């Protein structure tokens, strides 16, 4: 039962795993700071890939002590995650916020502890991307046995939070469809002051200006980076891909010489890439799309798959374009169309991008989240 408190004495933040740096990883530090330096819990922590978390005290599950090849494989450790999150003890906390695209929402709390889940999406393995993760014939057979039970467990786990907030209307519909739960949309925060400070520190040059397209993403199955690689292999335009993930080596093998991969770059380096890029490419079904806001902030138009939460962050024909099918040919057509509109679209993104980003300002996120905890 949810407490009707205006303040909480002790708060915990729970996240699925700490092994990357992406859009949502910018949210967690804000929550930790706003809720009295909340304690951070997760299944496992890879300090080499989540350097942003090194200043926090992190409490991990038994998965963190397992061999690397197990804990770093989502599928090999799939059956362990329910036990990992259910084993945490939150008796000392009166507020727990789970930030989850999979298992963190499954934590068990006592009636006197308020549990709010900030849901990034219902678990992809079970509901929206099953075919992407269970493509191997052997794994597919195993999946037929274990998935029905895991989906049942996941549904029950989604009933545990007292309140659910989601990052977009797209996710809100999924939560209603798969979990039969109502939720409130709280868009992730865009820290305008932070990015303004970075922009003011950049020394621009005209070299390689607008000579490439940009893709910023985790390199995972569901991000559909291979769609962009196939399109740019045929078009021959330069593409810079920023990110890392389990599909990294596979994607590098597919890419022609006009496609360049970069990892572990600073936000200042990323800002320069946004500023000089022709456009940002987003081939994935993005639940929200923080990178689209970052791009628009730096005057970079976005070319995105339409059936995505990105429609909530992009102003069509002013800060970006959409393509209808998640295929290389559909993306290629959008890129060709963009080339004929590039001058006007670049100019309008510089005009409307910052104004659009202000809708997602950090202070609005903090206000809405605190309002939710006080209900």
Short mmCIF file of C-alpha atoms in Angstrom, two decimals:
data_model
loop_
_atom_site.label_atom_id
_atom_site.label_comp_id
_atom_site.label_asym_id
_atom_site.label_seq_id
_atom_site.Cartn_x
_atom_site.Cartn_y
_atom_site.Cartn_z
CA UNK A 1 0.00 0.00 0.00
CA UNK A 2 1.37 3.37 -0.97
CA UNK A 3 2.24 5.82 1.80
CA UNK A 4 0.80 9.35 1.60
CA UNK A 5 4.04 11.05 2.56
CA UNK A 6 5.29 14.44 1.47
CA UNK A 7 8.89 13.48 2.39
CA UNK A 8 10.81 10.24 2.70
CA UNK A 9 13.64 9.63 5.13
CA UNK A 10 15.52 6.96 3.17
CA UNK A 11 15.36 6.11 -0.54
CA UNK A 12 16.81 3.41 -2.78
CA UNK A 13 17.15 3.47 -6.57
CA UNK A 14 17.14 0.07 -8.30
CA UNK A 15 18.33 -0.40 -11.88
CA UNK A 16 18.48 -3.58 -13.97
CA UNK A 17 22.26 -3.57 -14.55
CA UNK A 18 25.11 -1.09 -14.71
CA UNK A 19 27.13 -1.96 -17.78
CA UNK A 20 26.70 0.91 -20.23
CA UNK A 21 26.24 4.63 -20.72
CA UNK A 22 23.14 5.73 -22.60
CA UNK A 23 20.14 8.01 -22.35
CA UNK A 24 18.58 6.50 -19.24
CA UNK A 25 21.93 6.45 -17.46
CA UNK A 26 21.66 10.24 -17.44
CA UNK A 27 18.42 9.94 -15.43
CA UNK A 28 19.69 7.88 -12.50
CA UNK A 29 22.19 10.47 -11.16
CA UNK A 30 19.38 13.05 -11.13
CA UNK A 31 17.14 10.73 -9.11
CA UNK A 32 19.97 9.90 -6.69
CA UNK A 33 20.67 13.59 -6.09
CA UNK A 34 17.03 14.67 -5.78
CA UNK A 35 16.16 11.94 -3.30
CA UNK A 36 18.79 12.63 -0.63
CA UNK A 37 21.70 10.76 -2.18
CA UNK A 38 19.66 7.58 -2.50
CA UNK A 39 21.39 4.20 -2.35
CA UNK A 40 21.88 2.45 -5.70
CA UNK A 41 21.07 -1.24 -6.22
CA UNK A 42 21.60 -3.36 -9.32
CA UNK A 43 22.08 -6.97 -10.45
CA UNK A 44 25.71 -6.42 -11.49
CA UNK A 45 28.13 -3.58 -12.17
CA UNK A 46 30.81 -3.28 -14.84
CA UNK A 47 32.91 -0.21 -13.85
CA UNK A 48 34.78 -0.22 -17.17
CA UNK A 49 31.55 0.35 -19.15
CA UNK A 50 29.54 2.40 -16.63
CA UNK A 51 32.15 4.93 -15.60
CA UNK A 52 29.41 7.45 -14.76
CA UNK A 53 28.51 5.33 -11.69
CA UNK A 54 31.96 5.14 -10.13
CA UNK A 55 31.25 7.90 -7.59
CA UNK A 56 28.29 6.04 -6.08
CA UNK A 57 28.13 3.28 -3.49
CA UNK A 58 26.58 0.40 -5.40
CA UNK A 59 24.92 -2.65 -3.87
CA UNK A 60 24.90 -5.62 -6.22
CA UNK A 61 23.28 -9.06 -6.25
CA UNK A 62 24.92 -12.50 -6.31
CA UNK A 63 25.08 -12.24 -10.12
CA UNK A 64 27.91 -9.72 -9.75
CA UNK A 65 30.08 -12.45 -8.21
CA UNK A 66 29.52 -14.92 -11.02
CA UNK A 67 31.90 -15.62 -13.94
CA UNK A 68 32.03 -12.81 -16.47
CA UNK A 69 30.67 -14.87 -19.38
CA UNK A 70 27.50 -15.58 -17.39
CA UNK A 71 26.73 -12.16 -15.92
CA UNK A 72 27.47 -10.34 -19.17
CA UNK A 73 25.14 -12.55 -21.20
CA UNK A 74 21.49 -11.56 -20.80
CA UNK A 75 20.34 -14.98 -22.06
CA UNK A 76 22.73 -17.11 -19.97
CA UNK A 77 21.69 -15.27 -16.83
CA UNK A 78 18.03 -14.91 -17.79
CA UNK A 79 16.73 -17.33 -15.15
CA UNK A 80 18.86 -15.73 -12.43
CA UNK A 81 17.48 -12.21 -12.56
CA UNK A 82 14.14 -12.91 -10.84
CA UNK A 83 16.01 -14.40 -7.86
CA UNK A 84 18.56 -11.59 -7.86
CA UNK A 85 16.05 -8.77 -7.52
CA UNK A 86 13.69 -10.63 -5.22
CA UNK A 87 16.61 -11.30 -2.85
CA UNK A 88 17.25 -7.62 -2.08
CA UNK A 89 16.05 -6.42 1.34
CA UNK A 90 14.49 -2.95 1.42
CA UNK A 91 13.19 -3.02 5.01
CA UNK A 92 15.23 0.07 5.91
CA UNK A 93 13.71 2.21 3.16
CA UNK A 94 10.40 4.04 2.99
CA UNK A 95 10.73 4.81 -0.75
CA UNK A 96 12.18 2.61 -3.50
CA UNK A 97 12.31 3.73 -7.14
CA UNK A 98 12.94 0.98 -9.67
CA UNK A 99 14.18 2.11 -13.08
CA UNK A 100 13.53 -0.84 -15.33
CA UNK A 101 13.27 -2.21 -18.84
CA UNK A 102 13.18 -5.75 -17.49
CA UNK A 103 13.68 -7.10 -13.97
CA UNK A 104 14.24 -4.30 -11.44
CA UNK A 105 10.49 -3.72 -11.14
CA UNK A 106 10.22 -7.20 -9.54
CA UNK A 107 11.69 -6.17 -6.18
CA UNK A 108 9.66 -7.10 -3.12
CA UNK A 109 8.86 -4.38 -0.58
CA UNK A 110 6.92 -4.36 2.67
CA UNK A 111 3.56 -2.53 2.96
CA UNK A 112 5.15 0.47 4.72
CA UNK A 113 7.59 1.00 1.82
CA UNK A 114 6.42 2.87 -1.27
CA UNK A 115 7.60 1.34 -4.55
CA UNK A 116 7.43 3.51 -7.67
CA UNK A 117 8.56 1.97 -10.93
CA UNK A 118 9.92 4.22 -13.65
CA UNK A 119 9.31 1.84 -16.53
CA UNK A 120 11.35 2.17 -19.70
CA UNK A 121 9.40 -0.62 -21.42
CA UNK A 122 7.85 -4.00 -20.57
CA UNK A 123 10.55 -6.69 -20.67
CA UNK A 124 11.70 -6.93 -24.29
CA UNK A 125 12.67 -10.60 -24.13
CA UNK A 126 9.10 -11.59 -23.31
CA UNK A 127 6.77 -9.16 -25.06
CA UNK A 128 8.13 -7.06 -27.93
CA UNK A 129 11.48 -8.50 -29.12
CA UNK A 130 11.23 -12.22 -28.44
CA UNK A 131 12.19 -13.14 -32.02
CA UNK A 132 15.32 -10.97 -31.91
CA UNK A 133 16.71 -12.62 -28.80
CA UNK A 134 15.66 -16.22 -29.50
CA UNK A 135 16.82 -16.61 -33.11
CA UNK A 136 19.28 -19.45 -32.57
CA UNK A 137 17.43 -22.78 -33.15
CA UNK A 138 18.66 -24.31 -29.87
CA UNK A 139 17.85 -21.18 -27.85
CA UNK A 140 14.48 -20.99 -29.60
CA UNK A 141 13.61 -24.51 -28.41
CA UNK A 142 14.65 -23.65 -24.86
CA UNK A 143 12.63 -20.46 -25.11
CA UNK A 144 9.46 -22.38 -25.93
CA UNK A 145 9.86 -24.20 -22.62
CA UNK A 146 10.86 -21.37 -20.28
CA UNK A 147 9.22 -18.29 -21.80
CA UNK A 148 5.58 -19.05 -20.86
CA UNK A 149 6.58 -19.35 -17.18
CA UNK A 150 8.80 -16.28 -17.32
CA UNK A 151 6.07 -14.22 -18.98
CA UNK A 152 3.65 -15.24 -16.26
CA UNK A 153 6.20 -14.31 -13.60
CA UNK A 154 6.92 -10.97 -15.34
CA UNK A 155 3.23 -10.10 -15.42
CA UNK A 156 2.91 -10.81 -11.69
CA UNK A 157 6.09 -8.85 -10.96
CA UNK A 158 4.63 -5.84 -12.78
CA UNK A 159 1.75 -5.80 -10.28
CA UNK A 160 4.14 -5.16 -7.36
CA UNK A 161 4.90 -1.43 -7.79
CA UNK A 162 2.47 0.90 -6.03
CA UNK A 163 2.68 3.34 -8.91
CA UNK A 164 4.09 3.17 -12.42
CA UNK A 165 5.55 6.07 -14.37
CA UNK A 166 6.64 5.60 -17.98
CA UNK A 167 8.94 7.47 -20.35
CA UNK A 168 6.50 7.95 -23.26
CA UNK A 169 2.98 7.38 -24.51
CA UNK A 170 4.29 4.42 -26.51
CA UNK A 171 5.42 2.69 -23.32
CA UNK A 172 2.19 3.67 -21.58
CA UNK A 173 0.25 1.72 -24.21
CA UNK A 174 2.55 -1.30 -23.83
CA UNK A 175 2.18 -1.30 -20.04
CA UNK A 176 -1.60 -1.28 -20.41
CA UNK A 177 -1.51 -4.01 -23.06
CA UNK A 178 0.92 -6.44 -21.42
CA UNK A 179 0.59 -5.68 -17.69
CA UNK A 180 -2.99 -4.34 -17.50
CA UNK A 181 -1.68 -1.42 -15.44
CA UNK A 182 -2.37 2.29 -15.64
CA UNK A 183 0.61 4.62 -15.67
CA UNK A 184 1.56 8.27 -15.89
CA UNK A 185 3.94 9.64 -18.54
CA UNK A 186 6.97 11.46 -17.13
CA UNK A 187 9.40 12.27 -19.91
CA UNK A 188 13.08 11.69 -19.10
CA UNK A 189 14.96 14.87 -18.20
CA UNK A 190 17.11 16.84 -20.59
CA UNK A 191 19.71 18.84 -18.68
CA UNK A 192 19.85 22.07 -20.69
CA UNK A 193 22.36 23.76 -18.36
CA UNK A 194 24.74 20.80 -18.63
CA UNK A 195 24.69 20.79 -22.42
CA UNK A 196 24.90 24.59 -22.58
CA UNK A 197 28.14 24.43 -20.59
CA UNK A 198 29.51 21.84 -23.00
CA UNK A 199 28.47 23.86 -26.03
CA UNK A 200 30.16 26.98 -24.69
CA UNK A 201 33.42 25.06 -24.22
CA UNK A 202 33.61 23.73 -27.78
CA UNK A 203 36.06 25.22 -30.24
CA UNK A 204 34.60 24.65 -33.69
CA UNK A 205 36.46 24.27 -36.93
CA UNK A 206 35.20 23.93 -40.49
CA UNK A 207 37.03 20.67 -41.15
CA UNK A 208 34.74 17.75 -42.04
CA UNK A 209 31.73 19.98 -41.42
CA UNK A 210 28.46 18.21 -42.39
CA UNK A 211 30.42 15.48 -44.21
CA UNK A 212 28.90 12.52 -42.39
CA UNK A 213 25.72 11.10 -40.89
CA UNK A 214 25.68 10.00 -37.24
CA UNK A 215 24.17 7.09 -35.31
CA UNK A 216 24.40 7.00 -31.49
CA UNK A 217 23.14 3.78 -29.93
CA UNK A 218 23.78 0.67 -27.90
CA UNK A 219 24.85 -2.03 -30.32
CA UNK A 220 22.15 -4.58 -29.47
CA UNK A 221 19.67 -6.64 -31.51
CA UNK A 222 16.68 -4.43 -30.79
CA UNK A 223 18.44 -1.22 -31.88
CA UNK A 224 18.42 -2.40 -35.55
CA UNK A 225 21.78 -0.82 -36.33
CA UNK A 226 22.21 -3.37 -39.13
CA UNK A 227 19.40 -1.58 -41.03
CA UNK A 228 21.50 1.58 -41.12
CA UNK A 229 24.65 -0.33 -42.05
CA UNK A 230 22.91 -2.01 -44.97
CA UNK A 231 21.54 1.32 -46.19
CA UNK A 232 24.87 3.14 -45.94
CA UNK A 233 26.78 0.23 -47.49
CA UNK A 234 24.65 0.78 -50.61
CA UNK A 235 24.49 4.59 -50.52
CA UNK A 236 28.21 5.01 -49.85
CA UNK A 237 27.77 8.06 -47.60
CA UNK A 238 29.97 8.34 -44.53
CA UNK A 239 28.35 7.12 -41.31
CA UNK A 240 29.85 7.40 -37.82
CA UNK A 241 28.40 4.93 -35.30
CA UNK A 242 28.95 5.76 -31.62
CA UNK A 243 28.30 3.03 -29.09
CA UNK A 244 29.13 -0.45 -27.88
CA UNK A 245 27.27 -3.66 -27.13
CA UNK A 246 27.00 -7.39 -27.70
CA UNK A 247 26.57 -6.99 -31.48
CA UNK A 248 29.62 -4.80 -31.94
CA UNK A 249 31.95 -7.27 -33.73
CA UNK A 250 29.14 -8.66 -35.87
CA UNK A 251 28.13 -5.17 -37.03
CA UNK A 252 31.73 -4.15 -37.73
CA UNK A 253 32.12 -7.14 -40.04
CA UNK A 254 29.01 -6.09 -42.01
CA UNK A 255 30.12 -2.50 -42.45
CA UNK A 256 31.97 -1.15 -45.48
CA UNK A 257 34.87 1.29 -45.21
CA UNK A 258 32.56 4.32 -45.33
CA UNK A 259 31.24 3.35 -41.88
CA UNK A 260 33.31 4.22 -38.81
CA UNK A 261 32.80 2.94 -35.25
CA UNK A 262 33.67 4.93 -32.11
CA UNK A 263 33.41 4.04 -28.43
CA UNK A 264 33.92 5.57 -25.01
CA UNK A 265 33.85 9.16 -26.20
CA UNK A 266 33.25 12.12 -23.90
CA UNK A 267 30.11 14.25 -23.99
CA UNK A 268 32.21 17.08 -25.42
CA UNK A 269 33.34 14.85 -28.28
CA UNK A 270 29.74 13.73 -28.79
CA UNK A 271 28.58 17.34 -28.87
CA UNK A 272 31.08 18.11 -31.63
CA UNK A 273 29.84 15.11 -33.63
CA UNK A 274 26.21 16.28 -33.30
CA UNK A 275 27.18 19.81 -34.34
CA UNK A 276 29.00 18.72 -37.50
CA UNK A 277 26.74 15.85 -38.62
CA UNK A 278 24.39 16.07 -41.58
CA UNK A 279 21.71 14.25 -39.58
CA UNK A 280 21.25 11.70 -36.80
CA UNK A 281 19.98 8.27 -37.92
CA UNK A 282 17.56 6.35 -35.66
CA UNK A 283 16.50 3.00 -37.20
CA UNK A 284 15.26 1.50 -33.93
CA UNK A 285 11.90 1.45 -32.20
CA UNK A 286 12.93 3.97 -29.59
CA UNK A 287 10.81 4.11 -26.46
CA UNK A 288 11.72 7.77 -26.01
CA UNK A 289 14.93 8.84 -27.74
CA UNK A 290 17.21 10.98 -25.58
CA UNK A 291 19.81 11.11 -28.36
CA UNK A 292 17.26 12.78 -30.65
CA UNK A 293 16.97 15.62 -28.11
CA UNK A 294 20.74 15.89 -27.83
CA UNK A 295 21.02 16.09 -31.61
CA UNK A 296 18.31 18.74 -31.91
CA UNK A 297 19.93 20.80 -29.16
CA UNK A 298 23.04 21.03 -31.35
CA UNK A 299 21.04 21.82 -34.50
CA UNK A 300 21.32 18.32 -35.96
CA UNK A 301 18.16 17.04 -37.75
CA UNK A 302 16.95 13.50 -37.01
CA UNK A 303 15.92 10.79 -39.49
CA UNK A 304 13.93 8.27 -37.47
CA UNK A 305 11.74 5.20 -37.84
CA UNK A 306 8.18 6.44 -37.41
CA UNK A 307 6.59 3.69 -35.30
CA UNK A 308 8.56 4.82 -32.28
CA UNK A 309 8.53 7.01 -29.21
CA UNK A 310 10.71 9.37 -31.23
CA UNK A 311 7.52 10.88 -32.69
CA UNK A 312 7.09 12.49 -29.26
CA UNK A 313 10.51 14.17 -29.40
CA UNK A 314 10.81 15.17 -33.09
CA UNK A 315 8.84 17.87 -34.92
CA UNK A 316 8.27 16.41 -38.39
CA UNK A 317 9.68 18.52 -41.24
CA UNK A 318 11.07 21.03 -38.74
CA UNK A 319 13.59 19.07 -36.67
CA UNK A 320 13.51 15.76 -38.51
CA UNK A 321 12.02 13.28 -40.95
CA UNK A 322 10.43 9.85 -40.50
CA UNK A 323 10.52 6.65 -42.55
CA UNK A 324 7.70 4.10 -42.44
CA UNK A 325 9.35 0.68 -42.63
CA UNK A 326 12.23 -0.70 -40.58
CA UNK A 327 14.16 -1.65 -43.70
CA UNK A 328 17.31 -0.45 -45.45
CA UNK A 329 15.34 0.60 -48.54
CA UNK A 330 12.87 2.70 -46.53
CA UNK A 331 15.70 4.38 -44.64
CA UNK A 332 17.61 4.96 -47.89
CA UNK A 333 14.59 6.68 -49.41
CA UNK A 334 14.35 8.96 -46.38
CA UNK A 335 18.05 9.84 -46.67
CA UNK A 336 17.66 10.67 -50.38
CA UNK A 337 14.62 12.80 -49.49
CA UNK A 338 16.60 14.49 -46.73
CA UNK A 339 19.36 15.49 -49.14
CA UNK A 340 16.91 17.60 -51.16
CA UNK A 341 15.63 19.25 -47.95
CA UNK A 342 18.88 19.39 -45.98
CA UNK A 343 19.52 23.13 -46.13
CA UNK A 344 16.04 24.12 -44.95
CA UNK A 345 15.79 21.29 -42.42
CA UNK A 346 19.18 22.12 -40.92
CA UNK A 347 18.15 25.74 -40.63
CA UNK A 348 14.76 24.94 -39.06
CA UNK A 349 16.36 22.50 -36.59
CA UNK A 350 18.65 25.28 -35.43
CA UNK A 351 15.57 27.48 -35.03
CA UNK A 352 13.14 25.02 -33.42
CA UNK A 353 15.46 22.44 -31.84
CA UNK A 354 16.24 24.27 -28.62
CA UNK A 355 12.62 25.35 -28.18
CA UNK A 356 11.52 21.74 -28.64
CA UNK A 357 14.08 20.44 -26.14
CA UNK A 358 12.82 22.86 -23.48
CA UNK A 359 9.63 20.76 -23.25
CA UNK A 360 11.76 18.07 -21.62
CA UNK A 361 13.76 20.25 -19.23
CA UNK A 362 15.19 18.58 -16.12
CA UNK A 363 13.22 20.80 -13.75
CA UNK A 364 9.92 19.56 -15.23
CA UNK A 365 11.03 15.97 -14.70
CA UNK A 366 11.95 16.65 -11.06
CA UNK A 367 8.65 18.45 -10.41
CA UNK A 368 6.56 15.65 -11.96
CA UNK A 369 8.47 12.88 -10.19
CA UNK A 370 8.22 14.53 -6.80
CA UNK A 371 4.52 15.13 -7.40
CA UNK A 372 4.11 11.41 -8.09
CA UNK A 373 5.87 10.41 -4.85
CA UNK A 374 3.62 12.69 -2.82
CA UNK A 375 0.34 11.18 -4.01
#
